[in-house]
Every structure is written in structure tokens, then in C-alpha cells.
Tab-separated table of C-alpha atoms in Angstrom:
chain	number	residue	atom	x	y	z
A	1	UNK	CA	140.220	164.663	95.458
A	2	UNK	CA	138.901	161.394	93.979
A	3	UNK	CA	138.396	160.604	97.750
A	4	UNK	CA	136.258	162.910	98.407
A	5	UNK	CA	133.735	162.288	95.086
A	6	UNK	CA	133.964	158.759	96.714
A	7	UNK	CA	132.394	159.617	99.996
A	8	UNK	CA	130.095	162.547	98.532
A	9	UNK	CA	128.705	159.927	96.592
A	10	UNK	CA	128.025	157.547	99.176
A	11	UNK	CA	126.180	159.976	101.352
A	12	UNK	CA	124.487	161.109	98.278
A	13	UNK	CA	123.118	157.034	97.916
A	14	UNK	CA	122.179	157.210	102.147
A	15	UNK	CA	120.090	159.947	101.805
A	16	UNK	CA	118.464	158.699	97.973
A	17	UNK	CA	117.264	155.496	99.731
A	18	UNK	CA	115.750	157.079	103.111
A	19	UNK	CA	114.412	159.288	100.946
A	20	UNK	CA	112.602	156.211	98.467
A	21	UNK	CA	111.851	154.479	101.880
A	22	UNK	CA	109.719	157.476	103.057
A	23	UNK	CA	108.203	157.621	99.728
A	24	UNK	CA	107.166	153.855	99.634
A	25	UNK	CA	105.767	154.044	103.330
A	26	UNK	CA	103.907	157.147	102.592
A	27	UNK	CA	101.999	156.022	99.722
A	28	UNK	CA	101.027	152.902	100.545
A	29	UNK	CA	100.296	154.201	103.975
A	30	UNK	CA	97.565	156.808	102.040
A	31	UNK	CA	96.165	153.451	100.379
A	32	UNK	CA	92.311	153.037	100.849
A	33	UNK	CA	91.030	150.039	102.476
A	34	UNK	CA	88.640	149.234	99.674
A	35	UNK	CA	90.951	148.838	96.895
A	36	UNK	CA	87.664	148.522	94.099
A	37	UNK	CA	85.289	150.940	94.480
A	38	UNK	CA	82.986	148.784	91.592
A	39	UNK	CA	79.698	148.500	92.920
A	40	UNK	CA	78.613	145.459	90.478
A	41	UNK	CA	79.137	142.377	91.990
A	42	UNK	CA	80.491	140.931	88.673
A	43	UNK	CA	83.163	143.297	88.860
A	44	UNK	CA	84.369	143.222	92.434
A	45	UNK	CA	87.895	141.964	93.322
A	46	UNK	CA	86.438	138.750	94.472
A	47	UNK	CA	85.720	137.194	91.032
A	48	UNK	CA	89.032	138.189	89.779
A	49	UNK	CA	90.846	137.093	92.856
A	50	UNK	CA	89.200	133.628	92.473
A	51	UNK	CA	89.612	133.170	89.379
A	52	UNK	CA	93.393	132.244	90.708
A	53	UNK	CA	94.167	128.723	89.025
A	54	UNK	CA	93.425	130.058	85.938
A	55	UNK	CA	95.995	132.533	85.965
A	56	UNK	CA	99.158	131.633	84.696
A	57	UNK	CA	97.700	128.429	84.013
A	58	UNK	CA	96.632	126.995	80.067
A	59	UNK	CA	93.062	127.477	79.447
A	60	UNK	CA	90.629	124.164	79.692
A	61	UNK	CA	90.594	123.792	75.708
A	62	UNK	CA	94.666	124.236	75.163
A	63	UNK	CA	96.358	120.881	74.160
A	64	UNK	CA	98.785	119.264	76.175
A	65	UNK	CA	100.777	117.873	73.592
A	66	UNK	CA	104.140	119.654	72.880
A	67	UNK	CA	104.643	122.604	69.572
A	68	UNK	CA	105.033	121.237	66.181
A	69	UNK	CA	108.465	122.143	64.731
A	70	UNK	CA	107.935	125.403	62.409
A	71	UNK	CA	110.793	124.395	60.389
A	72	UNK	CA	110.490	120.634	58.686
A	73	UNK	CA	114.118	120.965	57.173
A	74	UNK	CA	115.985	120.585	60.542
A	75	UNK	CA	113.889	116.976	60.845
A	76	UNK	CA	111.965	115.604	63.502
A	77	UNK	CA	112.316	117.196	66.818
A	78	UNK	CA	111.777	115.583	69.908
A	79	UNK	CA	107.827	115.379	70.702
A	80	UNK	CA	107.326	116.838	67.584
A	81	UNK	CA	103.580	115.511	66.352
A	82	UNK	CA	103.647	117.395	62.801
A	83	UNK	CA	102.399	115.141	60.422
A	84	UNK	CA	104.652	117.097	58.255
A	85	UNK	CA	107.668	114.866	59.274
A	86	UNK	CA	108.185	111.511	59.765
A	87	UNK	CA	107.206	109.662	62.850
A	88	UNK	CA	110.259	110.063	65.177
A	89	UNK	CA	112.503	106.631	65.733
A	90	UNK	CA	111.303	104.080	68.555
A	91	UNK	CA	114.777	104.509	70.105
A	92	UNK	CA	114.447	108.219	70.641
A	93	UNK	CA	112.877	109.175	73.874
A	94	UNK	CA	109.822	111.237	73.872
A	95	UNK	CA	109.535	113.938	75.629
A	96	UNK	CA	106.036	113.787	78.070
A	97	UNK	CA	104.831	117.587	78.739
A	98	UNK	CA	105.172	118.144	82.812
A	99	UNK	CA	101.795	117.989	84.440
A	100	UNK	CA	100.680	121.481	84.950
A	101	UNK	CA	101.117	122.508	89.081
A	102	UNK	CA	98.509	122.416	91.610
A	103	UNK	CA	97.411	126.117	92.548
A	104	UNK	CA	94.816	126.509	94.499
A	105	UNK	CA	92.502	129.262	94.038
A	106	UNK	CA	93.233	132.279	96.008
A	107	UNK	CA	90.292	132.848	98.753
A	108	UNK	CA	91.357	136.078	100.524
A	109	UNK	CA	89.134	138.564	98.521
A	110	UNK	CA	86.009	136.564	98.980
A	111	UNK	CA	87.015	136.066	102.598
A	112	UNK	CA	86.984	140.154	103.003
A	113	UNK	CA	83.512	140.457	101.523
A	114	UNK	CA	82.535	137.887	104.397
A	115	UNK	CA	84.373	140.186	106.520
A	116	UNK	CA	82.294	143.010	105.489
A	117	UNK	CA	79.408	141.051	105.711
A	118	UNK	CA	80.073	140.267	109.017
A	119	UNK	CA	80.744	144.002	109.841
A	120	UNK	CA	77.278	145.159	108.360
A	121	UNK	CA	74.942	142.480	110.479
A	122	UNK	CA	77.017	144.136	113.427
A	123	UNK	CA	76.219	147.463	112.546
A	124	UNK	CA	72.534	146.534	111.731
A	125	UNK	CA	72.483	144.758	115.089
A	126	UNK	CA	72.969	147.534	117.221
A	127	UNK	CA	71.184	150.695	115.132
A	128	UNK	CA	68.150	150.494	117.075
A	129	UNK	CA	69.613	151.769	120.558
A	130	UNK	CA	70.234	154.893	118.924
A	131	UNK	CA	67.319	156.327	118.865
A	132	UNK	CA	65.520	156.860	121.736
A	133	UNK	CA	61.937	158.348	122.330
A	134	UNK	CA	60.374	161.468	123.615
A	135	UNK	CA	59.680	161.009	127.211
B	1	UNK	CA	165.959	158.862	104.205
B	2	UNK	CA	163.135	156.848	102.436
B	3	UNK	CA	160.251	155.288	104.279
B	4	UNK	CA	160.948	151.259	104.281
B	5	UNK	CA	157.350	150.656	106.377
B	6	UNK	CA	154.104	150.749	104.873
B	7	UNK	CA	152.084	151.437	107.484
B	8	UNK	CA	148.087	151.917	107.138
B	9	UNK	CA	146.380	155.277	106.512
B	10	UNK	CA	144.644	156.807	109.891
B	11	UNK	CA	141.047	156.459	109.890
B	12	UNK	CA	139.797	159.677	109.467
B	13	UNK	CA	136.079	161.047	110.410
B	14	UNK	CA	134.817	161.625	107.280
B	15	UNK	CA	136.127	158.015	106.130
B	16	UNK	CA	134.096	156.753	109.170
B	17	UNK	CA	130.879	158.659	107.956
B	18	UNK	CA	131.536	156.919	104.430
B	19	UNK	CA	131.469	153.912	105.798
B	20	UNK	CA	128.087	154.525	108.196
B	21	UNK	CA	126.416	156.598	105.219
B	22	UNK	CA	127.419	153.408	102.991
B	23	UNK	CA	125.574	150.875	105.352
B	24	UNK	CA	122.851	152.840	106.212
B	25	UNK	CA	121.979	153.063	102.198
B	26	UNK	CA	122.300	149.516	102.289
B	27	UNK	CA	120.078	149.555	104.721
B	28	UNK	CA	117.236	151.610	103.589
B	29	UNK	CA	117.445	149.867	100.068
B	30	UNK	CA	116.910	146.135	101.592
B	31	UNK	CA	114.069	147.766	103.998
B	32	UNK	CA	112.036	149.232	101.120
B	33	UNK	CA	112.054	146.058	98.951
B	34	UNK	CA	111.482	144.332	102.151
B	35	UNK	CA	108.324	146.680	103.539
B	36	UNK	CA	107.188	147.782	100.476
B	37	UNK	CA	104.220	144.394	99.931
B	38	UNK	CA	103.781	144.614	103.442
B	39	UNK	CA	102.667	148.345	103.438
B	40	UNK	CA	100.539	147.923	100.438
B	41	UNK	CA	98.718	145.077	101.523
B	42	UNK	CA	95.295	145.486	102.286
B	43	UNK	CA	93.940	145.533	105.753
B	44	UNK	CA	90.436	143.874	106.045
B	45	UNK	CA	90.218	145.160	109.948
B	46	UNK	CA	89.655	148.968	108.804
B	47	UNK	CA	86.034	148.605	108.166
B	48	UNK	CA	85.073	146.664	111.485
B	49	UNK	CA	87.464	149.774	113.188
B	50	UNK	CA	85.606	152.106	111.418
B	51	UNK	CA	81.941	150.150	112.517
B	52	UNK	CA	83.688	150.476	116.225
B	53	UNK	CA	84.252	154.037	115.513
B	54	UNK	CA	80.962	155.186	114.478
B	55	UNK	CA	79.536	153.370	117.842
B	56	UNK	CA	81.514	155.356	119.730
B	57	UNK	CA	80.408	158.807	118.259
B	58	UNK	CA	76.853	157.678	118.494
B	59	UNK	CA	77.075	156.844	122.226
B	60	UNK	CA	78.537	160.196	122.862
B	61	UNK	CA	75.963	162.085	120.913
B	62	UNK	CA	73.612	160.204	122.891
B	63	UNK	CA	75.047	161.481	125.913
B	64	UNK	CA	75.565	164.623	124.749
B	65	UNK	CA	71.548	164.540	124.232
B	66	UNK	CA	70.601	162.796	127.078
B	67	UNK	CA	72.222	165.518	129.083
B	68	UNK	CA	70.440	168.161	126.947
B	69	UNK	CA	67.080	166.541	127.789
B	70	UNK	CA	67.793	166.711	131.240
B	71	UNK	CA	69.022	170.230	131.511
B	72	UNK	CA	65.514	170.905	129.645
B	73	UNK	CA	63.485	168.580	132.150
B	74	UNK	CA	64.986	170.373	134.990
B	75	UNK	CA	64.543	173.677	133.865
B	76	UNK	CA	61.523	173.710	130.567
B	77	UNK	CA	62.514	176.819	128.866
B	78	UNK	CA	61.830	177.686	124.974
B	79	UNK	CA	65.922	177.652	124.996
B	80	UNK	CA	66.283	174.557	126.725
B	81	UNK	CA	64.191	172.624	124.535
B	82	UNK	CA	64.974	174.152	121.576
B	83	UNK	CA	69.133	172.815	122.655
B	84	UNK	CA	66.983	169.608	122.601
B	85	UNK	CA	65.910	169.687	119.605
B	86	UNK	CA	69.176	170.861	117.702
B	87	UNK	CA	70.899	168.376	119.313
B	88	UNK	CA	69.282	164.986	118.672
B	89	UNK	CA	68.372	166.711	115.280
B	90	UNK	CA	72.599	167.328	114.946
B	91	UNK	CA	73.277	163.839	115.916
B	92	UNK	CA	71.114	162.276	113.238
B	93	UNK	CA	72.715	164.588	110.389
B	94	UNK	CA	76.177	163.152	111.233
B	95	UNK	CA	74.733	159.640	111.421
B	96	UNK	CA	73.287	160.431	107.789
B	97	UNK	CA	76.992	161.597	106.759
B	98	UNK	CA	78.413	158.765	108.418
B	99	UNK	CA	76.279	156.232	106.226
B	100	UNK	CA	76.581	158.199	103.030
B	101	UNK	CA	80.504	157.338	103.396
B	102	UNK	CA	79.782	153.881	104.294
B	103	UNK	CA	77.721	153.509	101.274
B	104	UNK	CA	80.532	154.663	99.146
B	105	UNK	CA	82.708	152.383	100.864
B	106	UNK	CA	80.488	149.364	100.195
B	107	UNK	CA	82.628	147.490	97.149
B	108	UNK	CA	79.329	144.931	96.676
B	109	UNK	CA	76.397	147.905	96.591
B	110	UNK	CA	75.291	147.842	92.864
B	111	UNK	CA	74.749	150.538	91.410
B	112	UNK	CA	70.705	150.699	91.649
B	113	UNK	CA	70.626	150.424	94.849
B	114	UNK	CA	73.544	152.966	96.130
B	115	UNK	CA	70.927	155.399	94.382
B	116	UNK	CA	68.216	154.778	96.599
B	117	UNK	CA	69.656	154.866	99.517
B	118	UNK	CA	71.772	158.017	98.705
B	119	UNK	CA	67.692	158.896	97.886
B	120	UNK	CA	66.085	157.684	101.114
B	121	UNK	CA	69.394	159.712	102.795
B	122	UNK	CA	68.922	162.918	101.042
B	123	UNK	CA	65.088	163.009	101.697
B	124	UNK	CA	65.811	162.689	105.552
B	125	UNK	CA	69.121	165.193	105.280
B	126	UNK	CA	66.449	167.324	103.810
B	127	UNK	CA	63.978	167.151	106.026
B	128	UNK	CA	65.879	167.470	109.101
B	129	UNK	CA	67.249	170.837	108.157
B	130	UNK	CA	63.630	171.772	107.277
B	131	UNK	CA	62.590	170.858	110.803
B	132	UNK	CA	65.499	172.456	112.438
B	133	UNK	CA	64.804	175.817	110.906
B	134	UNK	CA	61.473	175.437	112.542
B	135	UNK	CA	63.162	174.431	115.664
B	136	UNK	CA	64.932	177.442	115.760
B	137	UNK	CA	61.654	179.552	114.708
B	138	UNK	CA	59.623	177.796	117.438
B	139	UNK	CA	58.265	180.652	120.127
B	140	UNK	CA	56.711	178.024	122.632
B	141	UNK	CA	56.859	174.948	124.361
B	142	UNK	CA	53.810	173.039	122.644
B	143	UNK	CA	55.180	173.847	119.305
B	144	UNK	CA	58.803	172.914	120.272
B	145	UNK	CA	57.791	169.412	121.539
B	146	UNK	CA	55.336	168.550	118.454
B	147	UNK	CA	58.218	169.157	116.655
B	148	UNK	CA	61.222	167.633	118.646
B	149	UNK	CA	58.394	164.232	118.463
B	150	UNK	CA	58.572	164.437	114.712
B	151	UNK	CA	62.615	163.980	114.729
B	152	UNK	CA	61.781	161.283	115.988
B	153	UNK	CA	58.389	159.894	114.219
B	154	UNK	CA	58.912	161.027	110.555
B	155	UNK	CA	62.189	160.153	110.746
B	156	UNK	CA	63.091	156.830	112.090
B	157	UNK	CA	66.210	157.505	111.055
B	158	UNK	CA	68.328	154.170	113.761
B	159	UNK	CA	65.284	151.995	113.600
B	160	UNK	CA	64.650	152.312	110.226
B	161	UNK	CA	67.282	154.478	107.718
B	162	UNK	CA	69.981	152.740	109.219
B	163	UNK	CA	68.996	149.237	108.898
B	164	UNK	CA	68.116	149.720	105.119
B	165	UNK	CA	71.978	150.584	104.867
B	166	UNK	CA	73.122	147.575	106.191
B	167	UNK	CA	70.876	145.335	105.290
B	168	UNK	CA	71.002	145.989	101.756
B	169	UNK	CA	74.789	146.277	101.755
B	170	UNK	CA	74.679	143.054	103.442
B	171	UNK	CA	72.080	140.859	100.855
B	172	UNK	CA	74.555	142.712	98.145
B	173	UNK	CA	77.548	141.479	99.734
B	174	UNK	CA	76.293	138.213	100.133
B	175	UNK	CA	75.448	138.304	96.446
B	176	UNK	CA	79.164	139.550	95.376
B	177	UNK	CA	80.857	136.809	97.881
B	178	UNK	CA	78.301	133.945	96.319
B	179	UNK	CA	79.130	134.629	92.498
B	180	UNK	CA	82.597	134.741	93.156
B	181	UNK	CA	82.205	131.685	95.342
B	182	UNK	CA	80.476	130.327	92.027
B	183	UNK	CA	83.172	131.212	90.016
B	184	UNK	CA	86.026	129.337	92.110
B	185	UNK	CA	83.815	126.309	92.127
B	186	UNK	CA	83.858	126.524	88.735
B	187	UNK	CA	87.762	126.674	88.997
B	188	UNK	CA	87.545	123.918	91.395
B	189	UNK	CA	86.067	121.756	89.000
B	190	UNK	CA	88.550	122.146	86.527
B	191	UNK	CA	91.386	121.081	88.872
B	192	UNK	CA	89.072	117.947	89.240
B	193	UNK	CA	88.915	117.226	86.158
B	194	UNK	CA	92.620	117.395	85.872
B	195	UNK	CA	93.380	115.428	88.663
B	196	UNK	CA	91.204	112.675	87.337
B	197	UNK	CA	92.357	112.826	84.117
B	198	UNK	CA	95.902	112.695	85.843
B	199	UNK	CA	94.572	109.316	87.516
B	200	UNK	CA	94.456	110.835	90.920
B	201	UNK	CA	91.081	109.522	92.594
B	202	UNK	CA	89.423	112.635	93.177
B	203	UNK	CA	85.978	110.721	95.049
B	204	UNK	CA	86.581	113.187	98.160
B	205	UNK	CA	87.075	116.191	95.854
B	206	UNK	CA	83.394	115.489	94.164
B	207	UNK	CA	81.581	115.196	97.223
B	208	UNK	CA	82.856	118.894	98.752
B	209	UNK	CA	82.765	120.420	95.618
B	210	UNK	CA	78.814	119.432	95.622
B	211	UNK	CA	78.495	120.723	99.336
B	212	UNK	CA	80.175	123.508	98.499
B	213	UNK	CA	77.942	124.592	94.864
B	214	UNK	CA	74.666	123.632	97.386
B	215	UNK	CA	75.732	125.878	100.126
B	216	UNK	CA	76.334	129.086	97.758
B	217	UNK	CA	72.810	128.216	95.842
B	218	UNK	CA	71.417	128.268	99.647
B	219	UNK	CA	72.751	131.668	100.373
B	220	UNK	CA	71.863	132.951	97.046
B	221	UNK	CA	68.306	131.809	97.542
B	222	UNK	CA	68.197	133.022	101.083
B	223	UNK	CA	68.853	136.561	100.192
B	224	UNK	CA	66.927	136.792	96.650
B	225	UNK	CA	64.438	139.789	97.418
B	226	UNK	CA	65.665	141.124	100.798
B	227	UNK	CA	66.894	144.448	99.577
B	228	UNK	CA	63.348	145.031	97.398
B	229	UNK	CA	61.251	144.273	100.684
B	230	UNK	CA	63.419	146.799	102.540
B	231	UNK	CA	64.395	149.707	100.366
B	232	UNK	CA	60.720	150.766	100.050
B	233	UNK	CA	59.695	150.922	104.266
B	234	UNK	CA	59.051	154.076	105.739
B	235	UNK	CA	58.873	155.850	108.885
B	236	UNK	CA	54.818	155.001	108.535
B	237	UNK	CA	55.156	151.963	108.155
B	238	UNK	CA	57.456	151.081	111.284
B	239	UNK	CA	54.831	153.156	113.358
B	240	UNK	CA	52.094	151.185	112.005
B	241	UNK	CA	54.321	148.154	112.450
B	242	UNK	CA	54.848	146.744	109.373
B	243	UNK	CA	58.605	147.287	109.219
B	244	UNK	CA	59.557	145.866	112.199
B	245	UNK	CA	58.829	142.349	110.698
B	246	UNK	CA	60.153	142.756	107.812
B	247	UNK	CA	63.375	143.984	108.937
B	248	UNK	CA	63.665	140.923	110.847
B	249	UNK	CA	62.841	138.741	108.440
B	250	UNK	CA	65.650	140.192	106.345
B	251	UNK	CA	68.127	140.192	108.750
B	252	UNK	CA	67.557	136.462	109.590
B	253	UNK	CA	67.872	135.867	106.200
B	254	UNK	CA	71.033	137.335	105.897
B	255	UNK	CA	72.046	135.572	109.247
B	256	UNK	CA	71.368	132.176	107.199
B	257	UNK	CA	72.941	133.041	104.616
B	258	UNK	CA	76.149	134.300	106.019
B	259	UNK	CA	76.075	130.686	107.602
B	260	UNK	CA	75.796	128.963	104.090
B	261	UNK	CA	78.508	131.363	102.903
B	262	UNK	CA	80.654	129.923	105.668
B	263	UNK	CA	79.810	126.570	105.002
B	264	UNK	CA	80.551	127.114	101.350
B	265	UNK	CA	84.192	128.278	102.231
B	266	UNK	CA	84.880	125.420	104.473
B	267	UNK	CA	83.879	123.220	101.612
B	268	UNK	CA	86.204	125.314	99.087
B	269	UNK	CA	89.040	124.831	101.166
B	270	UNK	CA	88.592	120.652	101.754
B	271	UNK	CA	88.291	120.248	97.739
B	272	UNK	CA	91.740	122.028	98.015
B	273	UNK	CA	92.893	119.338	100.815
B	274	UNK	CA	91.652	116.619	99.107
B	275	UNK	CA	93.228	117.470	95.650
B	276	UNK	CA	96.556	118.596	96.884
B	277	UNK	CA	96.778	115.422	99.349
């Protein structure tokens, strides 16, 4: 009997994950091309997508020096600068913050616009040899 | 007697099934995490399909006309002509669809001017339907070929109606592409500033980044107006000839700034070179 939950379950998970598989392709598959509809050029994707180094990045004005301790009682921390507590021993290492990573700012939205941009001169290009004349 | 030999238990069918029905779940979970991103990224190709789409319908309406005309040339009946008219009348309605969704489409259109050309689309729409019902109305051949001229006359609707699309999309998407373009420079310089500050000598950075803000001020300036010298043209005015000009002017403007655009992304991508070398 046990057995037979066993493999009843295990076709039960086949079928659950073709099943999540066909739901995953299917939506994203009904996706539109033009994921902002936002006519304002302020608003399209492009000037959040390149706004990429700032994101998950500290803002220009936050200090680089480490957190103050909240709690004077314990003593000084290491790094701590709280004038609070004394200034830490010259025999105890500092700890220097890590310079912040390198990302680059992400160009692929403002590379579609120029794709779009490219695709409207074509279009323009060739409007006129639609319309004929009256002969 | 007792059994001394322990000997395996025969694979059965439905065991063997487990075991398939076990991998294949395996299976289908690793491919969904795996295709998931990959489905749901975006696919900047659609629009130039769609652009190589809408060609091909408006060759074969042409056809479709040209054969019209020619059944009407070889034989001039009221029926023949009136076929004539419906059909390049037909063809210019689902050109006037076909740019209503491409104006909805457009992600860089502001707002004011989606509404006039949705305006300058519904006036034509309108108009056609108008002169269609007259079409159909028409009794002989004079009156059927002053009015299959005006399709063409008070409507310019490929040397004209279309071109206001695009080209205003266009000067708008140049617009959207330049103040995003701003806004990474302005990113950019940050990340300078760091890298100085971090004693990196950022000499090469500086000189791109200043290319790069020059080229997007150049595009900006290049297309500043285009879409308020073309949204007001007319069908008069290209038959007096005062559109043609200024279409081309505005396209060429466009042209350069597309250029500067290009030049501003090459930049872009050095100050990245030079900072992360």
C-alpha cells in the first residue's frame, strides 16, 4: 500500500511541473513587446533602466564611513567614529569600508528606443510608394 | 524451509513509470526555472517584424488595386470603376488602422501629440467612408473618377498621413532615448567622481563623458521643433508643395540626429571601458 502512495505521488509531481512549465511558457509567450505603454518620455523604461549604478548602490550624499555603535556600554567597536566613546587603541586595526563595485549602467532600454527609431525612419522611408496617382 | 538468500525485488512496470514520472518532474522543474527569464525577456525585433509586415500588406493591396485599375481600363464600366474606387479607398482604411496601432505601440509618443495624430487619423477615417458612400452612390463615369481623384488629392494619406506618424514618433523617440541618455551621463559622472576620489586617473573617462553630453545636446537640438512643423501639413499644402520640403527637412533632421544618438552611445560605452580598465 505505502508503495503505491509512493508512486501516485510521484506521477502526481510529473504532471504538477509540465503543467507549471506550460503555464510559464504561455504567459510570457502572451507578453507584449512594449513592456511601458507611458507615452512621456520622462517616464519611459529608458530613464529607469539607466539609472542602473544607482540601484543597489549608496546615494552620492551617503557617508562612507562605517555605523556608530547604538549601544556605548559594550565600548568601542571596531570603526566605530561615535564621539560618544573613546577613540579606539592604536593597536586595534581599523576596519576601511570596501570600495563600493563598479556597475556600469545598463544600456539595453535606451538601445531599443534607437531600435525603434531606426524602425520609424524605415517606415517613413518607404510611405511614399504607396500611393500612387490617377492615370 | 526458510529462505537463506535475499535476493532483489523484480522490477515491476509501475516501479519503472515511478522512476520515469520521477525524472521527468525533475525535469520540467529545472526547465521552468531555466526558460522562465528567457521567455519573458523582451524582444526588440517585433516592431521592425511588424514594420516588415505592414510592407507586405501594402504591396498586396497595391496589387490587389493595380489589378482593379486594369480590369476598369480594359473594360470602363460604372462597376468597374466603382471596384476602383472601393478598393484603393479599402486599402487606405487598413493603412489608417494599421497606424492607429502603431501609435499605441509608440512607448516615446507623449501624450499631446498621440492626440493629434489619432485627430489627423480620424478626420481621414472619416472622410474616406464619406467618399465611399458616394462611391457607391455614383451613377456615371465623370462623377466616379472626380471622386476616385479625391482619394487621392484630399487625402494624401502615404505621402503625407503616414509620414506625420513616423516622423513625429521618431523626433519623440529621439527625445525619450536623449533624456535618458542624459540621465546615464549623469550616472556616468558619478562613477567618475568615485573613481577619482578612489585615485584611479579617470583623464580618458572626462574626455568621453564630454563627447558623449555634446552628442545628446546635438540630437536634442537637431530635433527641437520637427514634430510642430509637421503635425499641422495638409493634403493642400503637399499639392501646393509646401510639405514636401518640410517633410524632408524633418526627416534629415532626424537622420542627424539618430547619428548623434549613436555617437552618444559609443561614447557611453568607452567612459565604461575606461573606468572599468
Amino acid at each position: 500500500m505505502p508503495r503505491r502512495h509512493c508512486r501516485r505521488r510521484m506521477l502526481t509531481l510529473a504532471a504538477l511541473a509540465v503543467l507549471a512549465f506550460t503555464v510559464v511558457a504561455a504567459g510570457c509567450g502572451r507578453r507584449p513587446s512594449a513592456s511601458v505603454t507611458s507615452g512621456a518620455p520622462g517616464e519611459s523604461p529608458a530613464a529607469s533602466a539607466a539609472g542602473g549604478p544607482v540601484a543597489g548602490q549608496p546615494g552620492v550624499g551617503s557617508p562612507s564611513s562605517p555605523p556608530a555603535s547604538a549601544d556605548a556600554s559594550t565600548g568601542p567597536t571596531p570603526g566605530a567614529t561615535d564621539s560618544a566613546t573613546p577613540p579606539p587603541d592604536a593597536a586595534t586595526p581599523v576596519a576601511t569600508p570596501a570600495p563600493a563595485p563598479f556597475t556600469p549602467p545598463d544600456l539595453t532600454a535606451i538601445q531599443h528606443l534607437l531600435d525603434e527609431l531606426d524602425a520609424a525612419l524605415g517606415a517613413d522611408a518607404t510611405a511614399g510608394n504607396d500611393e500612387g496617382s490617377v492615370p | 524451509m526458510t529462505r537463506t538468500t535475499n535476493r532483489p525485488a523484480p522490477r515491476t512496470r509501475t516501479a519503472r513509470i515511478a522512476r520515469i514520472a520521477g525524472l521527468l518532474a525533475a525535469l520540467g522543474v529545472a526547465l521552468t526555472v531555466a526558460a522562465a527569464p528567457v521567455l519573458a525577456a523582451p524582444r526588440p525585433a517585433t516592431q521592425a517584424g511588424a514594420g516588415q509586415l505592414a510592407q507586405a500588406e501594402e504591396l498586396t493591396a497595391r496589387h490587389r488595386c493595380a489589378a482593379a485599375w486594369r480590369a476598369a481600363a480594359a473594360e470602363p464600366t460604372v462597376a468597374n470603376y466603382q471596384a476602383v474606387g472601393f478598393c484603393e479607398i479599402d486599402r487606405r482604411l487598413a493603412t489608417i488602422d494599421r497606424l492607429g496601432s502603431a501609435i499605441e505601440d509608440a512607448r516615446a509618443l507623449t501624450d499631446d501629440h498621440q492626440r493629434a495624430l489619432e485627430q489627423i487619423l480620424d478626420d481621414a477615417a472619416t472622410g474616406l467612408r464619406e467618399l465611399r458612400a458616394e462611391i457607391e452612390a455614383d451613377a456615371s463615369l465623370a462623377e466616379l473618377r472626380e471622386d476616385i481623384r479625391s482619394i487621392f488629392e484630399d487625402f494624401r494619406i502615404y505621402v503625407l498621413v503616414v509620414r506625420q506618424v513616423w516622423l513625429v514618433v521618431a523626433a519623440d523617440t529621439v527625445d525619450a532615448a536623449g533624456a535618458a541618455l542624459g540621465e546615464t551621463g549623469a550616472d556616468l559622472a558619478v562613477l567618475i567622481e568615485r573613481a577619482e576620489a578612489a585615485g584611479q586617473d579617470v583623464t580618458e573617462a572626462v574626455e568621453h563623458h564630454a563627447a558623449m553630453e555634446a552628442a545628446v545636446a546635438a540630437a536634442l537640438a537637431a530635433v527641437d521643433g520637427v514634430a510642430d512643423d509637421v503635425l499641422p501639413l495638409t493634403p493642400a499644402d503637399w499639392n501646393d508643395g509646401t510639405a514636401g520640403p518640410i517633410l524632408r527637412a524633418a526627416r534629415q533632421a532626424i537622420a542627424d540626429a539618430r547619428a548623434d544618438l549613436r555617437t552618444a552611445m559609443t561614447e557611453a560605452r568607452q567612459v565604461v571601458a575606461a573606468l572599468a580598465g
